[in-house]
Coordinates of C-alpha atoms and ligand atoms in Angstrom, one line a residue:
X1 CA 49.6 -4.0 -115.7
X2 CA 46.8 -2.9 -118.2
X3 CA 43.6 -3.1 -116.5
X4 CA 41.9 -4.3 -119.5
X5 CA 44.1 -7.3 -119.3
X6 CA 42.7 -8.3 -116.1
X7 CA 39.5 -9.2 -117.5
X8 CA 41.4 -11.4 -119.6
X9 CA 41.0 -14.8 -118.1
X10 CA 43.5 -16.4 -120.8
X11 CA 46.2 -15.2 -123.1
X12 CA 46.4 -16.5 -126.4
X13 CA 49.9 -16.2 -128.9
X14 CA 48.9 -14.1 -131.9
X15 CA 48.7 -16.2 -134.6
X16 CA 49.0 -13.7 -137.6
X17 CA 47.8 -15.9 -140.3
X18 CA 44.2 -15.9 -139.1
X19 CA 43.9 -12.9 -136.5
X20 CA 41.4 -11.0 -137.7
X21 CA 40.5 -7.4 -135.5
X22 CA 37.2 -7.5 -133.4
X23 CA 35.7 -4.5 -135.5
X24 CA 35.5 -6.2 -138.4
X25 CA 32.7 -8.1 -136.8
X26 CA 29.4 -7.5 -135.5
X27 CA 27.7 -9.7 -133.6
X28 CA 23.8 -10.4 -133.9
X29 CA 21.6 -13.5 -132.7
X30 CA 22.8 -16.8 -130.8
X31 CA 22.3 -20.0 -133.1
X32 CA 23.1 -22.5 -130.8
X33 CA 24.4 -23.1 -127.3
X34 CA 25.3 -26.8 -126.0
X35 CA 27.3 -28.3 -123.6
X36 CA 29.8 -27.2 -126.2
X37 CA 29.6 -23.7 -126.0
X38 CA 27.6 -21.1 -127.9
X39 CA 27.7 -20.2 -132.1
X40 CA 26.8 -16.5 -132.7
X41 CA 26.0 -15.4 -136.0
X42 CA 27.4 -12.1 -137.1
X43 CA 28.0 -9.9 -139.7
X44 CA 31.9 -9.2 -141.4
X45 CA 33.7 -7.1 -143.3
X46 CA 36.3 -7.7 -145.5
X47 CA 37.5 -10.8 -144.6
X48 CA 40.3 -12.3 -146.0
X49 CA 39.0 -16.0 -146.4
X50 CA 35.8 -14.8 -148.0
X51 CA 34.8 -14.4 -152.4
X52 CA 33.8 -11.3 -152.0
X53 CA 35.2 -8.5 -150.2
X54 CA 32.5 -6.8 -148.8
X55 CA 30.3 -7.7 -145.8
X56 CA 29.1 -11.5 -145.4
X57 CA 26.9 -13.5 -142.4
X58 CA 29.4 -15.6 -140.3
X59 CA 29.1 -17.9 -137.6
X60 CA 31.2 -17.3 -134.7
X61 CA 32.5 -19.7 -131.8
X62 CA 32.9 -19.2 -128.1
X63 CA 32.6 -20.5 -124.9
X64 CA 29.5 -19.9 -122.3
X65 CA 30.0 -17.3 -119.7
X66 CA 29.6 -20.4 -117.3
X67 CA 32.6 -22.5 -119.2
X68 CA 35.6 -24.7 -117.5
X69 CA 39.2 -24.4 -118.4
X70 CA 38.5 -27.8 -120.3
X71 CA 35.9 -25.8 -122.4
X72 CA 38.6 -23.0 -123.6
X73 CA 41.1 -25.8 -124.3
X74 CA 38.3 -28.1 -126.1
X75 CA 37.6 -24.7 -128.2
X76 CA 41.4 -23.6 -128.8
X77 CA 42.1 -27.3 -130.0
X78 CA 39.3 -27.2 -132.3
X79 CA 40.6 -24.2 -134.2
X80 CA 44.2 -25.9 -133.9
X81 CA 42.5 -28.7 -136.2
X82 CA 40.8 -26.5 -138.3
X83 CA 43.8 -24.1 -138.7
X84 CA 45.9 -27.7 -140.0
X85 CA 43.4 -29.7 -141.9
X86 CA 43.0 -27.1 -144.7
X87 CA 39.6 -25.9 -146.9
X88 CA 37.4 -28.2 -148.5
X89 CA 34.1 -27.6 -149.9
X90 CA 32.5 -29.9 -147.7
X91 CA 33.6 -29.0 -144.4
X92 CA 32.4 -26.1 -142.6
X93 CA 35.6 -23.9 -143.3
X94 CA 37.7 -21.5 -140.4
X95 CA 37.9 -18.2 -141.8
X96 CA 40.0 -16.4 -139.3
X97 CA 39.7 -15.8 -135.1
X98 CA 40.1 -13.0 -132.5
X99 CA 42.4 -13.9 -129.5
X100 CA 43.4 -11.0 -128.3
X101 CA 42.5 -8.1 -126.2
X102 CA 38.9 -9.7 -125.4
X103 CA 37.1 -13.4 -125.4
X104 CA 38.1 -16.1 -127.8
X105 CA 35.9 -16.1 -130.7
X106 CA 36.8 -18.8 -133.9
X107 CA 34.6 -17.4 -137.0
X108 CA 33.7 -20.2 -139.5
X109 CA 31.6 -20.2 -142.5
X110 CA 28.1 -20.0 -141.8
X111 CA 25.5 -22.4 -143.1
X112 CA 21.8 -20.8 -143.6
X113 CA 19.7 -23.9 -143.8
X114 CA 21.1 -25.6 -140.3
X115 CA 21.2 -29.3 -139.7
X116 CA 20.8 -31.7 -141.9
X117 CA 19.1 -34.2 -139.5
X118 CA 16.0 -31.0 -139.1
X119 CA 16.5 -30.3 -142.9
X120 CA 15.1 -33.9 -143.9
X121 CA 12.4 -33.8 -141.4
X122 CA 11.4 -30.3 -142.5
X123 CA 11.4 -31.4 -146.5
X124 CA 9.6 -34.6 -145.9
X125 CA 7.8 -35.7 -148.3
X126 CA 3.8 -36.3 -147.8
X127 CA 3.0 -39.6 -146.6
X128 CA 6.4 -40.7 -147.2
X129 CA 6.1 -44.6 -145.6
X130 CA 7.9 -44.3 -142.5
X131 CA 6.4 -44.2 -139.2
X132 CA 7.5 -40.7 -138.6
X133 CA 4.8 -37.8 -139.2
X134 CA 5.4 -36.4 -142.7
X135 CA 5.8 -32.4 -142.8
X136 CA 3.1 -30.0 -142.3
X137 CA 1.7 -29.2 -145.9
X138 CA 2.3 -25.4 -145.3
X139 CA 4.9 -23.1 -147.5
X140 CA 5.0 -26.4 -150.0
X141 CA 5.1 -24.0 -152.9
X142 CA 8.8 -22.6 -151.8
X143 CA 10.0 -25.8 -150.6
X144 CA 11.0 -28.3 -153.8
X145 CA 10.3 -32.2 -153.0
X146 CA 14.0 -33.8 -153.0
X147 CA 14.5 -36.3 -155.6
X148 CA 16.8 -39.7 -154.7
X149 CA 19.1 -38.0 -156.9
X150 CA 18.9 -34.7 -154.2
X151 CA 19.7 -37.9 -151.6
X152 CA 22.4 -39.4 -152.9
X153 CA 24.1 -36.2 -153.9
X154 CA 24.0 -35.1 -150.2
X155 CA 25.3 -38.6 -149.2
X156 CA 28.3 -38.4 -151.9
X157 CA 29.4 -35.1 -151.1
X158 CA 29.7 -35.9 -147.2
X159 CA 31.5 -38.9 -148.6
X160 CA 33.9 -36.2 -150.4
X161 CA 34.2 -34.4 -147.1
X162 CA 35.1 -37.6 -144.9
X163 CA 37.3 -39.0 -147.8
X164 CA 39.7 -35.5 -147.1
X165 CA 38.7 -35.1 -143.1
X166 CA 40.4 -38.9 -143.6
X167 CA 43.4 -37.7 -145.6
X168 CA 44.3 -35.2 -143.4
X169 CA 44.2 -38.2 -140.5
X170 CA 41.5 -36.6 -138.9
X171 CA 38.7 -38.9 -137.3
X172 CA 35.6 -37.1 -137.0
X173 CA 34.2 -39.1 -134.0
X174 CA 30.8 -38.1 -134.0
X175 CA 29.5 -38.4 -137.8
X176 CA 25.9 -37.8 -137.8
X177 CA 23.1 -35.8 -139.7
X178 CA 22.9 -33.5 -137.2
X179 CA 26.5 -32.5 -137.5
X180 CA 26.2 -32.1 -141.1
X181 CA 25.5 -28.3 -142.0
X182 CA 23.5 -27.2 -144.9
X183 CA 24.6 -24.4 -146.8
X184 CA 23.0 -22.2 -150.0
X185 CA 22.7 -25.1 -153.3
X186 CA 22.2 -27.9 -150.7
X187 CA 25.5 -27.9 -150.5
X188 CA 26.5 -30.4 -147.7
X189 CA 29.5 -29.5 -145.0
X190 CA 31.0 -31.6 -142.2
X191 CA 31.1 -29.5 -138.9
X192 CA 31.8 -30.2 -135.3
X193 CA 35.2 -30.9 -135.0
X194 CA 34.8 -31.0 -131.1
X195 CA 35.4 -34.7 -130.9
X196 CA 37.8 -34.6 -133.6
X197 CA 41.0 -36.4 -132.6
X198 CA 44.7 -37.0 -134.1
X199 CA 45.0 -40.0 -135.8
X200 CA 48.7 -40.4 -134.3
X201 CA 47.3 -38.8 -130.8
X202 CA 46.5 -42.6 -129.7
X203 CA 45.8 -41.8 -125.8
X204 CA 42.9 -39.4 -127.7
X205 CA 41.3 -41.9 -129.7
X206 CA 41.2 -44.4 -126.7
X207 CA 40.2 -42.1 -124.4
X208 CA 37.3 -42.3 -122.1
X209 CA 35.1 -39.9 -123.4
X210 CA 32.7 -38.6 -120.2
X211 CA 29.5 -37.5 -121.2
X212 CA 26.7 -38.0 -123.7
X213 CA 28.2 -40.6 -126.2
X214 CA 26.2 -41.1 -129.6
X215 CA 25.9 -44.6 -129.5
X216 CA 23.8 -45.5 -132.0
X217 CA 26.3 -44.0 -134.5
X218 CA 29.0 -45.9 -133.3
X219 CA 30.9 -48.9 -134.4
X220 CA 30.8 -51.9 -132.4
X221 CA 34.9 -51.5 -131.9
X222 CA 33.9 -48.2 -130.2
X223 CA 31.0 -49.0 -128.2
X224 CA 33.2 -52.0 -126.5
X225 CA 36.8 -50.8 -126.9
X226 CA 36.3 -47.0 -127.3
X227 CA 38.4 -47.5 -130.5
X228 CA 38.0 -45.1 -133.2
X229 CA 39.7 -44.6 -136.5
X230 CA 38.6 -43.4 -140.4
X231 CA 36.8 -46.8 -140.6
X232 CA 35.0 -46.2 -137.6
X233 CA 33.5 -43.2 -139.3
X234 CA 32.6 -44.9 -142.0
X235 CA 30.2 -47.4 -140.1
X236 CA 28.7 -43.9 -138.5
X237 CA 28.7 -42.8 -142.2
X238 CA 26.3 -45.6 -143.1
X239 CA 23.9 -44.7 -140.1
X240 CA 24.1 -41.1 -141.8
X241 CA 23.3 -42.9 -145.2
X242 CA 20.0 -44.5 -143.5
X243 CA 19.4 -40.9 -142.1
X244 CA 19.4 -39.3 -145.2
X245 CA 17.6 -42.4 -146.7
X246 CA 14.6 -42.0 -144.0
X247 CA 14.3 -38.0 -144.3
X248 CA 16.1 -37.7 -140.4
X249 CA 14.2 -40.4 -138.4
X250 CA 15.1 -41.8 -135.2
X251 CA 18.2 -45.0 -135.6
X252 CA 17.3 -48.3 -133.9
X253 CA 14.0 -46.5 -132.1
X254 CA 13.4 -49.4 -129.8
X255 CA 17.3 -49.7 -128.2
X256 CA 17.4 -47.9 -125.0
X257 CA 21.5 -49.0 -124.0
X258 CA 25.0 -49.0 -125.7
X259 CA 24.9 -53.0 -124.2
X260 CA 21.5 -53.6 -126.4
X261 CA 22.9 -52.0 -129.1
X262 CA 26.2 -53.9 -129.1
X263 CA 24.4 -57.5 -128.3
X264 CA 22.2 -56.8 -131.5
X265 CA 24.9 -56.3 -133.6
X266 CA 27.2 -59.0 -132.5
X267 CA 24.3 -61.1 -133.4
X268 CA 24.2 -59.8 -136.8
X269 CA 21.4 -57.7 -136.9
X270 CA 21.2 -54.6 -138.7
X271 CA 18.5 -51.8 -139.9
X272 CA 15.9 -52.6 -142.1
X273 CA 16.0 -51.3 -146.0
X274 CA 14.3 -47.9 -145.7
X275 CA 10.9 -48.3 -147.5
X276 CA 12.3 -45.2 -150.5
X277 CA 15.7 -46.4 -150.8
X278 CA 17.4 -48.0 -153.6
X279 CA 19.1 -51.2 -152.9
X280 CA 22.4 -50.1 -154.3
X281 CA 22.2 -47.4 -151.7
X282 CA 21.1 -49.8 -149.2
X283 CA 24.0 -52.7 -150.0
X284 CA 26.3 -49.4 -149.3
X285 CA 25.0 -49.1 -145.9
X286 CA 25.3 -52.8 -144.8
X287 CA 28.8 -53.1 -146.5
X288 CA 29.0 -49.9 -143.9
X289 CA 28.3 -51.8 -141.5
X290 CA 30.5 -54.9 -141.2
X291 CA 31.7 -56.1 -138.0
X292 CA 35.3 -56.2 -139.1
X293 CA 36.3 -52.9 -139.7
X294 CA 38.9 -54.0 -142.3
X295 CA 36.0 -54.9 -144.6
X296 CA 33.9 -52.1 -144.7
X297 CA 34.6 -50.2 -147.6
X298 CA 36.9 -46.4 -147.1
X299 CA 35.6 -43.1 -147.2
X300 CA 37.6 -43.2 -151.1
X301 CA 35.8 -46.3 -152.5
X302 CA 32.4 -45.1 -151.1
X303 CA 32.6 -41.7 -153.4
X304 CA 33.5 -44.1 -156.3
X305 CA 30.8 -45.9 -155.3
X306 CA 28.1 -43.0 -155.0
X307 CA 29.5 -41.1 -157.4
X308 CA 28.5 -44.7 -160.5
X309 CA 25.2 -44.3 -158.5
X310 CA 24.8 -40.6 -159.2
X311 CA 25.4 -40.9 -162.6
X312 CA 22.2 -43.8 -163.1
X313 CA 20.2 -41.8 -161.1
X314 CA 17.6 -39.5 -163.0
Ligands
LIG401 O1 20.5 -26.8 -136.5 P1 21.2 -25.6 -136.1 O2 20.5 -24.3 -136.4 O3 22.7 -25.6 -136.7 O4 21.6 -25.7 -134.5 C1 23.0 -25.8 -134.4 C2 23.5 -24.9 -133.4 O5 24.2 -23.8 -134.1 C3 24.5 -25.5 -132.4 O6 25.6 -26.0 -133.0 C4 24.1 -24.0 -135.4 N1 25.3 -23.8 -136.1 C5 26.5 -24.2 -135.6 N2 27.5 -23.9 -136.5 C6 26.9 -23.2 -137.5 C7 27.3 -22.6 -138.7 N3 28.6 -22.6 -139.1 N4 26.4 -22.1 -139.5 C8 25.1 -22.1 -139.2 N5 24.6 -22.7 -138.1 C9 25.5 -23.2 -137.2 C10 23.6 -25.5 -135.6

């Protein structure tokens, strides 16, 4: 027996399409840490997934020190997923793994500018009318106001994202401004494929999720029957449109319960029109949000849909 191996709590097939050797990396500061696990950003060279060839910042993936055997498996499935569903522009992208001879880490691309949901908040404009404080006035000069046309381009290109994530019969679950990244060009990318379940996997989808759940994302199918599918995304989609619409304030601020939530909604109640949204934009959101699933519009007619809005907008 190799007594480095019995550090090795799990062994891992070598997978030699995306292995990638530990010293090409170099690890620097922690990013995030959740229930999740913990995103590291670090430094590369010469990865194969990359434009250039020379060294670039990556984001890397692991589990906490303190993690479960359901936290390894939640990790290894993720990059399964990511490994199948392919590139896109608008998804945060898997650029290649180490699984052997040392902890699991998945390196994706990184995104600079973090969340979307603190992205708003941070480029607020002043005394924009919502009830939420608008941004501090300080470092203005670097920080462009975002036009509606800046909005709605963010909303269309995580439309572009969810329209493939939906093509490659993957349900994101958990669709939500603070699970969109921003990267360099405000370009927008999908991540968190944690919750991200196999269309055809149906004990997934209907599976008791323990835990946190992000109710006021979800569609009323879910919050009663724990049903997801691409057009349960979309309603989550149109809570992300109001996001976006709002500059990352608070859904539905007075509900407290997934049972208030679903009793207003049975009774056909929904979200006001943000006070600096078109109502093209916010027809898109309330077609979003119909009860019956089957008439809300898919992920392919809502980037039809933003893209004719785009193009009026100045
Ligand atoms: O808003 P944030 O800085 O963006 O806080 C969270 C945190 O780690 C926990 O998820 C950040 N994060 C996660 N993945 C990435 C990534 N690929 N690029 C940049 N930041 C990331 C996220």
């Amino acid at each position: 027996l190799d007594p480095s191996q019995a550090f090795n709590e799990y062994e891992f097939p070598l997978d030699s399409n995306w292995e990638i050797p530990r010293t090409q990396l170099n690890l620097g500061s922690t990013l995030g840490e959740g229930a999740f696990g913990r995103v590291v950003m670090a430094e590369a060279c010469n990865l194969p997934r990359t434009a250039n060839n020379s060294a670039s910042i990556v984001a890397v993936k692991m589990v906490k020190d303190e993690h479960t055997d359901a936290d390894m498996a939640s990790l290894v499935r993720e990059m399964e997923v990511m490994k199948m569903i392919g590139k896109h522009i608008n998804i945060i992208n898997l650029l290649g793994c180490c699984t052997q001879n040392g902890p699991l880490w998945v390196i994706v691309e990184f995104a600079p500018h973090g969340n979307l949901k603190d992205f708003l908040k941070k480029n607020r404009p002043l005394f924009v009318g919502s009830p939420s404080l608008p941004r501090s006035s300080e470092g203005l000069e670097d920080m462009p106001q975002l036009t509606e046309k800046n909005l709605v381009s963010f909303a269309f290109q995580i439309a572009r994202g969810m329209e493939y994530l939906a093509s490659r019969r993957c349900i994101h679950r958990d669709l939500a401004a603070r699970n969109v990244l921003v990267s360099d060009d405000y370009v927008m990318k999908i991540a968190d494929f944690g919750l991200a379940r196999d269309i055809q996997d149906t004990e997934y989808y209907r599976k008791n999720t323990n835990g946190r759940l992000p109710i006021k994302w979800m569609a009323p199918e879910s919050l009663q029957d724990k049903f997801y599918d691409s057009q349960s995304d979309v309603w989550s989609f149109g809570v992300l449109l109001w996001e976006i619409m709002t500059f990352g304030d608070q859904p539905y601020p007075s509900i407290m319960s997934a049972e208030e939530l679903y009793s207003y909604l049975i009774t056909g109640q929904r979200m006001e029109k943000p006070a600096r949204c078109s109502l093209n934009i916010y027809m898109l959101m309330r077609q979003c949000w119909h009860f019956d699933a089957n008439v809300r519009p898919t992920f392919g007619e809502i980037v039809e849909n933003l893209d004719k809005i785009l193009q009026l907008a100045s």
